[in-house]
Amino acid sequence: MIPHESPSRNEDQDLPRKSTIVDLGSGEGKLSSLLAYVEGIDELLAVEPSEAAIKKAIKRFEKLEKAYVIPKATWGSLFYYDARLQHKDVIVLCEVIEHINEERLPKIMSLLLSQYSPQTLIVTTPNAEYNAVYELDEMRHDDHRFEWTRSQFQKWCHVMNSLE
């Protein structure tokens, strides 16, 4: 896991392998719906613990037209081991970790890095420094347990890399 800022729209071109992707904490399937149009993906799992969100994702996926792959919405959680997630090319946690208490993150990251062993792990989280643009004095969402600065996120990534 290497901290990276300002990803380009074509970064998927740089991934060595991307045929199997897991959108872990996929919510209503917004990211998975976009990934469905990326050429070269053969399997796209949208994993989510909320059944209400899964139902919305399924409806979203049913409307996809001319996609390379239709995402498969499935129940799952970062807190429970799931053999289906082992050895995928890419696992994405997009705006997920800030909804988890910080003290629980090392165990989750150990599971992801050691047992699931994806070729690429992509983790995104809101940038607390950007909150000023929104003129916010508080976190962006009531359910956020934290929002880090870029420096804090970078430090956390380096610590999590040492767990491997």
Short mmCIF file of N, CA and C in Angstrom, two decimals:
data_model
loop_
_atom_site.label_atom_id
_atom_site.label_comp_id
_atom_site.label_asym_id
_atom_site.label_seq_id
_atom_site.Cartn_x
_atom_site.Cartn_y
_atom_site.Cartn_z
N MET A 1 0.85 -1.15 0.00
CA MET A 1 0.00 0.00 0.00
C MET A 1 0.90 1.22 0.00
N ILE A 2 0.84 1.98 -1.06
CA ILE A 2 1.66 3.17 -1.20
C ILE A 2 0.75 4.38 -1.30
N PRO A 3 0.91 5.37 -0.39
CA PRO A 3 0.06 6.55 -0.48
C PRO A 3 0.27 7.25 -1.82
N HIS A 4 -0.81 7.68 -2.42
CA HIS A 4 -0.74 8.31 -3.73
C HIS A 4 -1.80 9.39 -3.79
N GLU A 5 -1.42 10.55 -4.27
CA GLU A 5 -2.38 11.64 -4.39
C GLU A 5 -2.76 11.86 -5.83
N SER A 6 -3.92 12.44 -6.01
CA SER A 6 -4.42 12.87 -7.31
C SER A 6 -4.34 11.79 -8.38
N PRO A 7 -5.06 10.69 -8.20
CA PRO A 7 -5.03 9.65 -9.23
C PRO A 7 -5.65 10.16 -10.53
N SER A 8 -5.07 9.71 -11.62
CA SER A 8 -5.62 10.10 -12.93
C SER A 8 -6.77 9.16 -13.28
N ARG A 9 -7.56 9.56 -14.22
CA ARG A 9 -8.71 8.74 -14.64
C ARG A 9 -8.26 7.44 -15.32
N ASN A 10 -7.03 7.39 -15.80
CA ASN A 10 -6.58 6.22 -16.54
C ASN A 10 -5.59 5.37 -15.76
N GLU A 11 -5.60 5.48 -14.44
CA GLU A 11 -4.64 4.71 -13.67
C GLU A 11 -4.84 3.22 -13.78
N ASP A 12 -6.04 2.78 -14.13
CA ASP A 12 -6.26 1.34 -14.28
C ASP A 12 -5.35 0.78 -15.37
N GLN A 13 -4.90 1.63 -16.29
CA GLN A 13 -3.99 1.20 -17.35
C GLN A 13 -2.66 0.72 -16.77
N ASP A 14 -2.29 1.26 -15.59
CA ASP A 14 -1.00 0.96 -14.98
C ASP A 14 -1.02 -0.29 -14.11
N LEU A 15 -2.20 -0.83 -13.83
CA LEU A 15 -2.27 -2.01 -12.99
C LEU A 15 -1.77 -3.21 -13.76
N PRO A 16 -0.84 -3.98 -13.16
CA PRO A 16 -0.31 -5.14 -13.88
C PRO A 16 -1.38 -6.17 -14.18
N ARG A 17 -2.30 -6.35 -13.23
CA ARG A 17 -3.40 -7.30 -13.44
C ARG A 17 -4.65 -6.69 -12.84
N LYS A 18 -5.76 -6.81 -13.56
CA LYS A 18 -7.01 -6.24 -13.08
C LYS A 18 -8.22 -7.06 -13.52
N SER A 19 -8.03 -8.34 -13.80
CA SER A 19 -9.16 -9.12 -14.30
C SER A 19 -10.16 -9.48 -13.20
N THR A 20 -9.70 -9.56 -11.94
CA THR A 20 -10.61 -9.84 -10.84
C THR A 20 -10.53 -8.70 -9.82
N ILE A 21 -11.66 -8.04 -9.59
CA ILE A 21 -11.68 -6.87 -8.70
C ILE A 21 -12.77 -7.05 -7.66
N VAL A 22 -12.44 -6.66 -6.43
CA VAL A 22 -13.39 -6.65 -5.33
C VAL A 22 -13.56 -5.21 -4.87
N ASP A 23 -14.79 -4.73 -4.90
CA ASP A 23 -15.16 -3.42 -4.35
C ASP A 23 -15.71 -3.72 -2.97
N LEU A 24 -14.85 -3.61 -1.96
CA LEU A 24 -15.18 -4.03 -0.60
C LEU A 24 -15.76 -2.86 0.19
N GLY A 25 -17.01 -2.98 0.58
CA GLY A 25 -17.73 -1.86 1.17
C GLY A 25 -18.34 -1.04 0.06
N SER A 26 -18.96 -1.73 -0.88
CA SER A 26 -19.40 -1.13 -2.15
C SER A 26 -20.62 -0.24 -2.05
N GLY A 27 -21.29 -0.27 -0.90
CA GLY A 27 -22.47 0.58 -0.75
C GLY A 27 -23.52 0.29 -1.81
N GLU A 28 -24.01 1.35 -2.43
CA GLU A 28 -25.07 1.22 -3.44
C GLU A 28 -24.53 0.91 -4.83
N GLY A 29 -23.23 0.61 -4.93
CA GLY A 29 -22.67 0.14 -6.19
C GLY A 29 -22.21 1.20 -7.17
N LYS A 30 -22.00 2.42 -6.71
CA LYS A 30 -21.60 3.49 -7.63
C LYS A 30 -20.24 3.21 -8.28
N LEU A 31 -19.24 2.88 -7.47
CA LEU A 31 -17.91 2.60 -8.03
C LEU A 31 -17.94 1.35 -8.91
N SER A 32 -18.59 0.30 -8.43
CA SER A 32 -18.67 -0.94 -9.22
C SER A 32 -19.33 -0.70 -10.58
N SER A 33 -20.32 0.19 -10.61
CA SER A 33 -20.99 0.51 -11.88
C SER A 33 -20.02 1.18 -12.85
N LEU A 34 -19.14 2.01 -12.35
CA LEU A 34 -18.13 2.65 -13.21
C LEU A 34 -17.09 1.64 -13.65
N LEU A 35 -16.67 0.77 -12.73
CA LEU A 35 -15.66 -0.24 -13.06
C LEU A 35 -16.17 -1.23 -14.10
N ALA A 36 -17.48 -1.42 -14.17
CA ALA A 36 -18.07 -2.35 -15.13
C ALA A 36 -17.72 -1.98 -16.57
N TYR A 37 -17.34 -0.73 -16.79
CA TYR A 37 -17.02 -0.24 -18.14
C TYR A 37 -15.52 -0.21 -18.42
N VAL A 38 -14.73 -0.80 -17.52
CA VAL A 38 -13.28 -0.87 -17.73
C VAL A 38 -12.96 -2.18 -18.44
N GLU A 39 -12.37 -2.07 -19.58
CA GLU A 39 -12.02 -3.26 -20.36
C GLU A 39 -10.97 -4.07 -19.62
N GLY A 40 -11.11 -5.38 -19.67
CA GLY A 40 -10.13 -6.27 -19.07
C GLY A 40 -10.56 -6.86 -17.73
N ILE A 41 -11.69 -6.43 -17.22
CA ILE A 41 -12.19 -6.99 -15.97
C ILE A 41 -13.12 -8.15 -16.31
N ASP A 42 -12.82 -9.32 -15.74
CA ASP A 42 -13.63 -10.51 -15.97
C ASP A 42 -14.57 -10.81 -14.82
N GLU A 43 -14.17 -10.42 -13.60
CA GLU A 43 -14.98 -10.66 -12.41
C GLU A 43 -14.94 -9.41 -11.55
N LEU A 44 -16.13 -8.96 -11.14
CA LEU A 44 -16.25 -7.75 -10.32
C LEU A 44 -17.23 -8.03 -9.20
N LEU A 45 -16.70 -8.18 -7.98
CA LEU A 45 -17.53 -8.45 -6.82
C LEU A 45 -17.78 -7.16 -6.06
N ALA A 46 -19.04 -6.83 -5.84
CA ALA A 46 -19.44 -5.67 -5.03
C ALA A 46 -19.87 -6.21 -3.67
N VAL A 47 -19.00 -6.12 -2.69
CA VAL A 47 -19.22 -6.72 -1.39
C VAL A 47 -19.66 -5.65 -0.39
N GLU A 48 -20.77 -5.91 0.29
CA GLU A 48 -21.37 -4.89 1.15
C GLU A 48 -22.11 -5.55 2.32
N PRO A 49 -21.98 -5.01 3.55
CA PRO A 49 -22.70 -5.60 4.68
C PRO A 49 -24.16 -5.15 4.81
N SER A 50 -24.54 -4.07 4.19
CA SER A 50 -25.90 -3.56 4.32
C SER A 50 -26.82 -4.16 3.26
N GLU A 51 -27.82 -4.90 3.70
CA GLU A 51 -28.74 -5.51 2.73
C GLU A 51 -29.52 -4.45 1.96
N ALA A 52 -29.85 -3.34 2.61
CA ALA A 52 -30.56 -2.25 1.91
C ALA A 52 -29.70 -1.69 0.79
N ALA A 53 -28.41 -1.50 1.05
CA ALA A 53 -27.51 -1.00 0.02
C ALA A 53 -27.33 -2.00 -1.10
N ILE A 54 -27.26 -3.29 -0.75
CA ILE A 54 -27.14 -4.34 -1.77
C ILE A 54 -28.33 -4.30 -2.72
N LYS A 55 -29.53 -4.14 -2.18
CA LYS A 55 -30.73 -4.08 -3.03
C LYS A 55 -30.66 -2.90 -4.00
N LYS A 56 -30.16 -1.76 -3.52
CA LYS A 56 -30.02 -0.59 -4.40
C LYS A 56 -28.95 -0.84 -5.45
N ALA A 57 -27.87 -1.52 -5.05
CA ALA A 57 -26.81 -1.83 -6.00
C ALA A 57 -27.32 -2.76 -7.10
N ILE A 58 -28.08 -3.76 -6.72
CA ILE A 58 -28.62 -4.71 -7.71
C ILE A 58 -29.47 -3.96 -8.73
N LYS A 59 -30.30 -3.06 -8.28
CA LYS A 59 -31.12 -2.27 -9.21
C LYS A 59 -30.24 -1.43 -10.12
N ARG A 60 -29.19 -0.85 -9.57
CA ARG A 60 -28.25 -0.06 -10.37
C ARG A 60 -27.58 -0.95 -11.42
N PHE A 61 -27.16 -2.14 -11.02
CA PHE A 61 -26.45 -3.04 -11.94
C PHE A 61 -27.37 -3.54 -13.06
N GLU A 62 -28.65 -3.71 -12.75
CA GLU A 62 -29.60 -4.16 -13.78
C GLU A 62 -29.76 -3.15 -14.89
N LYS A 63 -29.44 -1.90 -14.63
CA LYS A 63 -29.59 -0.84 -15.63
C LYS A 63 -28.34 -0.63 -16.48
N LEU A 64 -27.25 -1.33 -16.17
CA LEU A 64 -26.02 -1.16 -16.93
C LEU A 64 -26.19 -1.67 -18.35
N GLU A 65 -25.74 -0.89 -19.30
CA GLU A 65 -25.82 -1.29 -20.70
C GLU A 65 -24.43 -1.29 -21.33
N LYS A 66 -24.16 -2.30 -22.10
CA LYS A 66 -22.91 -2.43 -22.85
C LYS A 66 -21.68 -2.39 -21.94
N ALA A 67 -21.83 -2.89 -20.72
CA ALA A 67 -20.70 -2.98 -19.79
C ALA A 67 -19.88 -4.22 -20.15
N TYR A 68 -18.60 -4.18 -19.83
CA TYR A 68 -17.74 -5.34 -20.08
C TYR A 68 -18.07 -6.48 -19.11
N VAL A 69 -18.50 -6.11 -17.91
CA VAL A 69 -18.83 -7.10 -16.89
C VAL A 69 -19.95 -6.51 -16.03
N ILE A 70 -20.85 -7.37 -15.58
CA ILE A 70 -21.90 -6.93 -14.66
C ILE A 70 -21.41 -7.27 -13.25
N PRO A 71 -21.33 -6.29 -12.37
CA PRO A 71 -20.88 -6.57 -11.00
C PRO A 71 -21.82 -7.54 -10.30
N LYS A 72 -21.25 -8.37 -9.45
CA LYS A 72 -22.04 -9.31 -8.66
C LYS A 72 -22.14 -8.75 -7.25
N ALA A 73 -23.34 -8.32 -6.86
CA ALA A 73 -23.57 -7.80 -5.52
C ALA A 73 -23.66 -8.98 -4.56
N THR A 74 -22.92 -8.88 -3.46
CA THR A 74 -22.90 -9.98 -2.50
C THR A 74 -22.69 -9.44 -1.09
N TRP A 75 -23.25 -10.14 -0.11
CA TRP A 75 -23.08 -9.74 1.26
C TRP A 75 -21.70 -10.13 1.74
N GLY A 76 -21.08 -9.26 2.51
CA GLY A 76 -19.80 -9.55 3.12
C GLY A 76 -19.39 -8.40 4.00
N SER A 77 -18.42 -8.64 4.85
CA SER A 77 -17.97 -7.64 5.80
C SER A 77 -16.46 -7.72 5.99
N LEU A 78 -15.86 -6.59 6.27
CA LEU A 78 -14.43 -6.56 6.57
C LEU A 78 -14.10 -7.30 7.86
N PHE A 79 -15.10 -7.54 8.67
CA PHE A 79 -14.88 -8.14 9.98
C PHE A 79 -14.96 -9.65 9.98
N TYR A 80 -15.30 -10.26 8.84
CA TYR A 80 -15.42 -11.71 8.75
C TYR A 80 -14.64 -12.22 7.54
N TYR A 81 -13.85 -13.24 7.76
CA TYR A 81 -13.08 -13.84 6.67
C TYR A 81 -14.02 -14.41 5.61
N ASP A 82 -13.63 -14.22 4.36
CA ASP A 82 -14.44 -14.69 3.23
C ASP A 82 -13.49 -15.26 2.17
N ALA A 83 -13.46 -16.57 2.04
CA ALA A 83 -12.53 -17.24 1.12
C ALA A 83 -12.69 -16.77 -0.33
N ARG A 84 -13.88 -16.27 -0.70
CA ARG A 84 -14.10 -15.80 -2.08
C ARG A 84 -13.21 -14.61 -2.43
N LEU A 85 -12.68 -13.94 -1.42
CA LEU A 85 -11.90 -12.72 -1.67
C LEU A 85 -10.39 -12.97 -1.76
N GLN A 86 -9.99 -14.20 -1.62
CA GLN A 86 -8.56 -14.52 -1.68
C GLN A 86 -7.99 -14.38 -3.09
N HIS A 87 -6.78 -13.85 -3.14
CA HIS A 87 -5.95 -13.81 -4.35
C HIS A 87 -6.61 -13.12 -5.55
N LYS A 88 -7.39 -12.10 -5.30
CA LYS A 88 -7.94 -11.30 -6.40
C LYS A 88 -6.86 -10.34 -6.88
N ASP A 89 -7.02 -9.86 -8.09
CA ASP A 89 -6.03 -8.92 -8.62
C ASP A 89 -6.07 -7.60 -7.87
N VAL A 90 -7.27 -7.09 -7.63
CA VAL A 90 -7.42 -5.78 -6.99
C VAL A 90 -8.53 -5.83 -5.95
N ILE A 91 -8.25 -5.28 -4.78
CA ILE A 91 -9.29 -5.02 -3.79
C ILE A 91 -9.31 -3.52 -3.56
N VAL A 92 -10.51 -2.94 -3.61
CA VAL A 92 -10.69 -1.50 -3.42
C VAL A 92 -11.54 -1.26 -2.18
N LEU A 93 -11.05 -0.39 -1.30
CA LEU A 93 -11.84 0.13 -0.19
C LEU A 93 -11.96 1.63 -0.44
N CYS A 94 -13.05 2.02 -1.05
CA CYS A 94 -13.26 3.41 -1.44
C CYS A 94 -14.16 4.10 -0.41
N GLU A 95 -13.55 4.98 0.36
CA GLU A 95 -14.30 5.74 1.37
C GLU A 95 -14.98 4.78 2.35
N VAL A 96 -14.19 3.83 2.87
CA VAL A 96 -14.71 2.82 3.80
C VAL A 96 -14.07 2.93 5.18
N ILE A 97 -12.74 3.06 5.23
CA ILE A 97 -12.05 2.93 6.52
C ILE A 97 -12.45 3.98 7.54
N GLU A 98 -12.88 5.16 7.09
CA GLU A 98 -13.25 6.21 8.04
C GLU A 98 -14.54 5.90 8.80
N HIS A 99 -15.23 4.83 8.39
CA HIS A 99 -16.45 4.41 9.08
C HIS A 99 -16.15 3.34 10.14
N ILE A 100 -14.87 3.04 10.35
CA ILE A 100 -14.44 1.99 11.27
C ILE A 100 -13.57 2.63 12.35
N ASN A 101 -13.74 2.19 13.59
CA ASN A 101 -12.89 2.70 14.66
C ASN A 101 -11.43 2.39 14.36
N GLU A 102 -10.58 3.38 14.56
CA GLU A 102 -9.16 3.25 14.19
C GLU A 102 -8.49 2.02 14.80
N GLU A 103 -8.84 1.68 16.05
CA GLU A 103 -8.17 0.56 16.70
C GLU A 103 -8.51 -0.78 16.05
N ARG A 104 -9.55 -0.83 15.22
CA ARG A 104 -9.93 -2.07 14.53
C ARG A 104 -9.22 -2.21 13.17
N LEU A 105 -8.66 -1.13 12.68
CA LEU A 105 -8.07 -1.15 11.33
C LEU A 105 -6.87 -2.09 11.18
N PRO A 106 -5.94 -2.16 12.14
CA PRO A 106 -4.80 -3.08 11.92
C PRO A 106 -5.21 -4.52 11.67
N LYS A 107 -6.20 -5.01 12.40
CA LYS A 107 -6.65 -6.40 12.20
C LYS A 107 -7.25 -6.57 10.80
N ILE A 108 -8.03 -5.58 10.38
CA ILE A 108 -8.65 -5.62 9.06
C ILE A 108 -7.57 -5.59 7.97
N MET A 109 -6.59 -4.72 8.13
CA MET A 109 -5.54 -4.61 7.13
C MET A 109 -4.68 -5.87 7.09
N SER A 110 -4.46 -6.48 8.24
CA SER A 110 -3.72 -7.74 8.28
C SER A 110 -4.47 -8.81 7.50
N LEU A 111 -5.78 -8.88 7.70
CA LEU A 111 -6.61 -9.84 6.95
C LEU A 111 -6.48 -9.58 5.45
N LEU A 112 -6.62 -8.33 5.06
CA LEU A 112 -6.55 -7.98 3.64
C LEU A 112 -5.19 -8.33 3.04
N LEU A 113 -4.14 -7.90 3.70
CA LEU A 113 -2.79 -8.06 3.14
C LEU A 113 -2.25 -9.48 3.26
N SER A 114 -2.50 -10.13 4.39
CA SER A 114 -1.90 -11.45 4.63
C SER A 114 -2.76 -12.61 4.13
N GLN A 115 -4.07 -12.54 4.32
CA GLN A 115 -4.90 -13.68 3.97
C GLN A 115 -5.56 -13.54 2.60
N TYR A 116 -6.02 -12.34 2.26
CA TYR A 116 -6.62 -12.15 0.94
C TYR A 116 -5.55 -11.98 -0.12
N SER A 117 -4.45 -11.33 0.21
CA SER A 117 -3.28 -11.18 -0.67
C SER A 117 -3.59 -10.70 -2.08
N PRO A 118 -4.26 -9.56 -2.23
CA PRO A 118 -4.49 -9.06 -3.59
C PRO A 118 -3.19 -8.58 -4.21
N GLN A 119 -3.12 -8.58 -5.53
CA GLN A 119 -1.96 -8.01 -6.21
C GLN A 119 -1.87 -6.51 -5.94
N THR A 120 -3.02 -5.86 -5.88
CA THR A 120 -3.09 -4.41 -5.63
C THR A 120 -4.20 -4.15 -4.63
N LEU A 121 -3.90 -3.32 -3.63
CA LEU A 121 -4.90 -2.88 -2.67
C LEU A 121 -5.01 -1.37 -2.79
N ILE A 122 -6.22 -0.88 -3.06
CA ILE A 122 -6.46 0.56 -3.19
C ILE A 122 -7.36 0.98 -2.04
N VAL A 123 -6.89 1.94 -1.24
CA VAL A 123 -7.65 2.46 -0.11
C VAL A 123 -7.77 3.96 -0.29
N THR A 124 -9.01 4.46 -0.25
CA THR A 124 -9.21 5.90 -0.29
C THR A 124 -9.95 6.32 0.98
N THR A 125 -9.74 7.56 1.39
CA THR A 125 -10.42 8.11 2.55
C THR A 125 -10.47 9.62 2.38
N PRO A 126 -11.48 10.28 2.94
CA PRO A 126 -11.56 11.74 2.78
C PRO A 126 -10.32 12.44 3.32
N ASN A 127 -9.93 13.49 2.66
CA ASN A 127 -8.79 14.30 3.06
C ASN A 127 -9.31 15.41 3.97
N ALA A 128 -8.96 15.36 5.25
CA ALA A 128 -9.45 16.34 6.22
C ALA A 128 -9.07 17.77 5.84
N GLU A 129 -7.94 17.93 5.16
CA GLU A 129 -7.51 19.28 4.76
C GLU A 129 -8.46 19.89 3.73
N TYR A 130 -9.16 19.05 3.01
CA TYR A 130 -10.07 19.53 1.97
C TYR A 130 -11.39 20.03 2.55
N ASN A 131 -11.66 19.72 3.80
CA ASN A 131 -12.91 20.16 4.43
C ASN A 131 -13.06 21.67 4.41
N ALA A 132 -11.95 22.39 4.39
CA ALA A 132 -12.01 23.86 4.35
C ALA A 132 -12.71 24.35 3.08
N VAL A 133 -12.57 23.61 1.99
CA VAL A 133 -13.24 23.97 0.74
C VAL A 133 -14.76 23.98 0.95
N TYR A 134 -15.24 23.05 1.76
CA TYR A 134 -16.67 22.96 2.07
C TYR A 134 -17.05 23.86 3.25
N GLU A 135 -16.08 24.56 3.77
CA GLU A 135 -16.27 25.41 4.95
C GLU A 135 -16.83 24.60 6.12
N LEU A 136 -16.25 23.43 6.31
CA LEU A 136 -16.68 22.54 7.39
C LEU A 136 -15.73 22.65 8.58
N ASP A 137 -16.30 22.72 9.74
CA ASP A 137 -15.51 22.68 10.97
C ASP A 137 -15.60 21.30 11.61
N GLU A 138 -16.33 20.41 10.99
CA GLU A 138 -16.54 19.08 11.51
C GLU A 138 -16.33 18.07 10.39
N MET A 139 -16.52 16.81 10.70
CA MET A 139 -16.35 15.77 9.69
C MET A 139 -17.49 15.82 8.68
N ARG A 140 -17.23 15.26 7.50
CA ARG A 140 -18.18 15.33 6.40
C ARG A 140 -19.43 14.48 6.58
N HIS A 141 -19.33 13.46 7.41
CA HIS A 141 -20.46 12.53 7.57
C HIS A 141 -20.58 12.17 9.05
N ASP A 142 -21.78 12.05 9.52
CA ASP A 142 -22.02 11.73 10.94
C ASP A 142 -21.41 10.39 11.36
N ASP A 143 -21.29 9.47 10.42
CA ASP A 143 -20.78 8.13 10.73
C ASP A 143 -19.25 8.04 10.65
N HIS A 144 -18.56 9.09 10.25
CA HIS A 144 -17.10 9.04 10.19
C HIS A 144 -16.52 9.00 11.60
N ARG A 145 -15.61 8.04 11.82
CA ARG A 145 -14.93 7.94 13.11
C ARG A 145 -13.71 8.86 13.15
N PHE A 146 -13.18 9.17 11.97
CA PHE A 146 -12.02 10.05 11.84
C PHE A 146 -11.96 10.57 10.41
N GLU A 147 -11.22 11.62 10.21
CA GLU A 147 -10.84 12.11 8.87
C GLU A 147 -9.40 12.59 9.01
N TRP A 148 -8.52 12.00 8.23
CA TRP A 148 -7.09 12.27 8.35
C TRP A 148 -6.62 13.32 7.36
N THR A 149 -5.50 13.94 7.71
CA THR A 149 -4.77 14.78 6.76
C THR A 149 -3.99 13.85 5.84
N ARG A 150 -3.44 14.40 4.78
CA ARG A 150 -2.61 13.57 3.88
C ARG A 150 -1.43 12.97 4.63
N SER A 151 -0.82 13.75 5.50
CA SER A 151 0.33 13.27 6.27
C SER A 151 -0.07 12.12 7.19
N GLN A 152 -1.19 12.24 7.85
CA GLN A 152 -1.66 11.16 8.73
C GLN A 152 -1.96 9.89 7.94
N PHE A 153 -2.58 10.04 6.78
CA PHE A 153 -2.89 8.88 5.95
C PHE A 153 -1.60 8.21 5.46
N GLN A 154 -0.65 9.01 5.05
CA GLN A 154 0.63 8.46 4.60
C GLN A 154 1.32 7.69 5.72
N LYS A 155 1.33 8.26 6.91
CA LYS A 155 1.95 7.58 8.05
C LYS A 155 1.23 6.26 8.33
N TRP A 156 -0.11 6.29 8.31
CA TRP A 156 -0.89 5.08 8.55
C TRP A 156 -0.57 4.01 7.51
N CYS A 157 -0.47 4.40 6.25
CA CYS A 157 -0.14 3.44 5.18
C CYS A 157 1.20 2.76 5.43
N HIS A 158 2.18 3.53 5.84
CA HIS A 158 3.50 2.95 6.13
C HIS A 158 3.44 1.97 7.30
N VAL A 159 2.68 2.31 8.33
CA VAL A 159 2.52 1.40 9.46
C VAL A 159 1.81 0.12 9.02
N MET A 160 0.76 0.25 8.22
CA MET A 160 0.01 -0.93 7.77
C MET A 160 0.88 -1.81 6.88
N ASN A 161 1.77 -1.23 6.09
CA ASN A 161 2.68 -2.03 5.26
C ASN A 161 3.58 -2.91 6.10
N SER A 162 3.90 -2.47 7.30
CA SER A 162 4.78 -3.26 8.16
C SER A 162 4.06 -4.48 8.74
N LEU A 163 2.74 -4.54 8.60
CA LEU A 163 1.97 -5.68 9.11
C LEU A 163 2.11 -6.91 8.25
N GLU A 164 2.51 -6.73 6.99
CA GLU A 164 2.56 -7.87 6.05
C GLU A 164 3.47 -8.96 6.52
#
